[in-house]
Coordinates of C-alpha atoms in Angstrom, one line a residue:
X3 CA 10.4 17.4 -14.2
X4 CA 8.0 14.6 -15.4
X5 CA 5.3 13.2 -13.3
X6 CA 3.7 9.9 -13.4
X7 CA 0.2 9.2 -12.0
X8 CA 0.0 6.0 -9.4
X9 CA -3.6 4.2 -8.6
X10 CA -3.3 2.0 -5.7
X11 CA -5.9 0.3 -4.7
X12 CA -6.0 -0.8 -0.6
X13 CA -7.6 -4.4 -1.0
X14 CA -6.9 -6.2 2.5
X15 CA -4.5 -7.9 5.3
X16 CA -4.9 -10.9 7.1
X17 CA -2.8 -12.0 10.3
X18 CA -2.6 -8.5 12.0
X19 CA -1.4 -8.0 15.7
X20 CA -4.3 -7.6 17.2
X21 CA -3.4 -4.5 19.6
X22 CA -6.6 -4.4 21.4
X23 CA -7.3 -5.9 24.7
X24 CA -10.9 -6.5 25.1
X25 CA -12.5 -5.5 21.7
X26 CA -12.5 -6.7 18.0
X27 CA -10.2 -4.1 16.0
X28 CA -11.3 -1.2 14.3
X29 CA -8.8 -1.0 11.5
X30 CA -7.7 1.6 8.8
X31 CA -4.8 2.1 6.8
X32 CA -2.8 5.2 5.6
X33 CA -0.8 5.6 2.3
X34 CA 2.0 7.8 1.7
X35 CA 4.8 8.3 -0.6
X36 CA 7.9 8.1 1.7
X37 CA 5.6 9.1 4.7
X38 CA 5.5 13.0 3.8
X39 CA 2.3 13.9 5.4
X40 CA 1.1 16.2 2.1
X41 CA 0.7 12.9 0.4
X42 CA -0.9 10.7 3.0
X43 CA -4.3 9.1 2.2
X44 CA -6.7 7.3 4.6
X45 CA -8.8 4.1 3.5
X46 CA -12.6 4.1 5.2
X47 CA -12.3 2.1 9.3
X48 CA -13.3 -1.0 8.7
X49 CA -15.8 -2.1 11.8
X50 CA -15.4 -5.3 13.6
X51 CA -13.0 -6.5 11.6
X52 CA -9.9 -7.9 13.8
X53 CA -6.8 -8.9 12.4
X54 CA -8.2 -9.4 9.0
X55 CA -9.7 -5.8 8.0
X56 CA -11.1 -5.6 4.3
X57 CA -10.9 -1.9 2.2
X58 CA -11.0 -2.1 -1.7
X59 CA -10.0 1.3 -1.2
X60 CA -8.6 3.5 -4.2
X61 CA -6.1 6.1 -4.4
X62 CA -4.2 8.3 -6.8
X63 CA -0.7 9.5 -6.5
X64 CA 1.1 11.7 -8.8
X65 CA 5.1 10.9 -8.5
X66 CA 8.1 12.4 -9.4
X67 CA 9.2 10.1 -12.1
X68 CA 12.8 11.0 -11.8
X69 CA 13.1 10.1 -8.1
X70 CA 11.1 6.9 -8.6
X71 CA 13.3 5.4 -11.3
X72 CA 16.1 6.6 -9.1
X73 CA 14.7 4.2 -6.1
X74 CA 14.4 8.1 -3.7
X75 CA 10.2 7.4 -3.3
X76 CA 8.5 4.8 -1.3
X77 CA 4.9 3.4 -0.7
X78 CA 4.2 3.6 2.7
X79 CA 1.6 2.0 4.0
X80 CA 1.0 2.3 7.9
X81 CA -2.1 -0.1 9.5
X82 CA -3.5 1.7 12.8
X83 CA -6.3 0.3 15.0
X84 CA -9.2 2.9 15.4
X85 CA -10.1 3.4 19.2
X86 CA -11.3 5.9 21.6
X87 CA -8.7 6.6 23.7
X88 CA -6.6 7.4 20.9
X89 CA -5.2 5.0 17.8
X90 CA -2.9 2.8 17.9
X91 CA -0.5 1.4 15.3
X92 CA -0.9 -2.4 14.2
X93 CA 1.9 -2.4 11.9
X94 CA 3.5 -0.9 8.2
X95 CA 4.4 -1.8 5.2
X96 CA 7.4 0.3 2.9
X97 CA 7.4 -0.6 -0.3
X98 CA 10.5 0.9 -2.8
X99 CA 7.9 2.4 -5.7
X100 CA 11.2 1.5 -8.1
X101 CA 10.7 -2.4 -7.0
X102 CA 6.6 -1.5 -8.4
X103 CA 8.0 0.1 -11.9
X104 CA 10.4 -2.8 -12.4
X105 CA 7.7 -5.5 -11.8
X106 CA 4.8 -3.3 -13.9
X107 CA 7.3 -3.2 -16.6
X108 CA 8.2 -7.0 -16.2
X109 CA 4.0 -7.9 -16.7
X110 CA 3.3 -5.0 -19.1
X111 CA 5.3 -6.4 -21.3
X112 CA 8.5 -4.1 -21.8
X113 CA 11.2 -6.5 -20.6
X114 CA 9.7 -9.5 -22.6
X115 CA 8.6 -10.6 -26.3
X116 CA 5.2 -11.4 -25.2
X117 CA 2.3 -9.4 -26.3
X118 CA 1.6 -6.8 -23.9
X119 CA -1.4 -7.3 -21.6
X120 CA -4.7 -4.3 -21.8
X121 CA -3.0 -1.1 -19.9
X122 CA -6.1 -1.2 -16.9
X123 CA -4.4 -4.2 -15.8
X124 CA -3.6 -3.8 -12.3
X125 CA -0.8 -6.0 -10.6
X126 CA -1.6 -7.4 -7.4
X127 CA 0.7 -7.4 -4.5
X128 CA 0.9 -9.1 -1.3
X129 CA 3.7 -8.2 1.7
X130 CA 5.0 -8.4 5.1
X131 CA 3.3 -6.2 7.6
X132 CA 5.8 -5.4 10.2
X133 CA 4.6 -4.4 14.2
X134 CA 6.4 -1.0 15.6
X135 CA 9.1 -3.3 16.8
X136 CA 9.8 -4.6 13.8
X137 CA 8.6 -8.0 13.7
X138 CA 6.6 -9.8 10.6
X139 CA 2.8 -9.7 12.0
X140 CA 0.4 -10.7 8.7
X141 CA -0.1 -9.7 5.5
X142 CA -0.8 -6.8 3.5
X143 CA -2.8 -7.1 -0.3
X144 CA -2.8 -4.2 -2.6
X145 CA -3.1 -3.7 -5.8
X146 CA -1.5 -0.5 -8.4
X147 CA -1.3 0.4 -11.9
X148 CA 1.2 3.3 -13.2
X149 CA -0.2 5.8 -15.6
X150 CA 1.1 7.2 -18.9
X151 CA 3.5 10.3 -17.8

């Protein structure tokens, strides 16, 4: 079984549900890889920030290559409002990893004659954040790079 290192780096959303009542939002967000809990990663709260939270967070995943080429893994990304009584979820994103490899391979260079680009470059991505009830609320902005496996 081959592994393959992930970096994703948790840059921001914009255009969040905002779930609290009376208070600006307290917002985090947690990674996983297909929501297994063993994986799951936690970007800093950021304070104040409402519906528009900012993290330049970065993480590292190592993934099954296998399963990610055969579209079995997924990025996912769940947005939760920090509060006292208990947090609350804002929205998620799921993201197929194989949809990440296709377009890393597309900019690196491997499905074109152009000269490939320096291998730190990071692709940026920006998608839907869906509420619990499954309506598009905002934005999410991250940004990965796939290492050498």
């Amino acid at each position: 079984m081959e592994f393959r290192p992930l970096d994703v780096t948790v840059l921001s959303a914009k255009g969040l549900k905002d779930v609290n009542l009376m208070t600006k939002m307290d917002v985090y967000a947690v990674v996983s890889i297909s929501g297994d809990p063993r994986t799951a990663q936690k970007t800093p709260v950021d304070k104040d920030c409402g519906s528009s939270p900012k993290w330049h967070f970065p993480m590292k995943f190592t993934l099954d290559d296998a399963a990610a080429h055969a579209n079995r893994l997924t990025l996912v990304f769940k947005i939760m409002s920090d509060r006292s009584l208990g947090d609350r979820e804002v929205g998620s994103v799921h993201v197929p990893v194989k949809e990440l490899l296709d377009a890393a391979s597309v900019v690196d260079g491997k499905k074109s004659d152009d000269v490939a680009p320096p291998p730190a470059l990071e692709n940026v991505m920006s998608y839907c954040v869906r509420t619990p009830k499954g309506k598009p609320k905002g934005t999410l902005e991250f940004s990965y790079r796939f290492g050498e496996n």
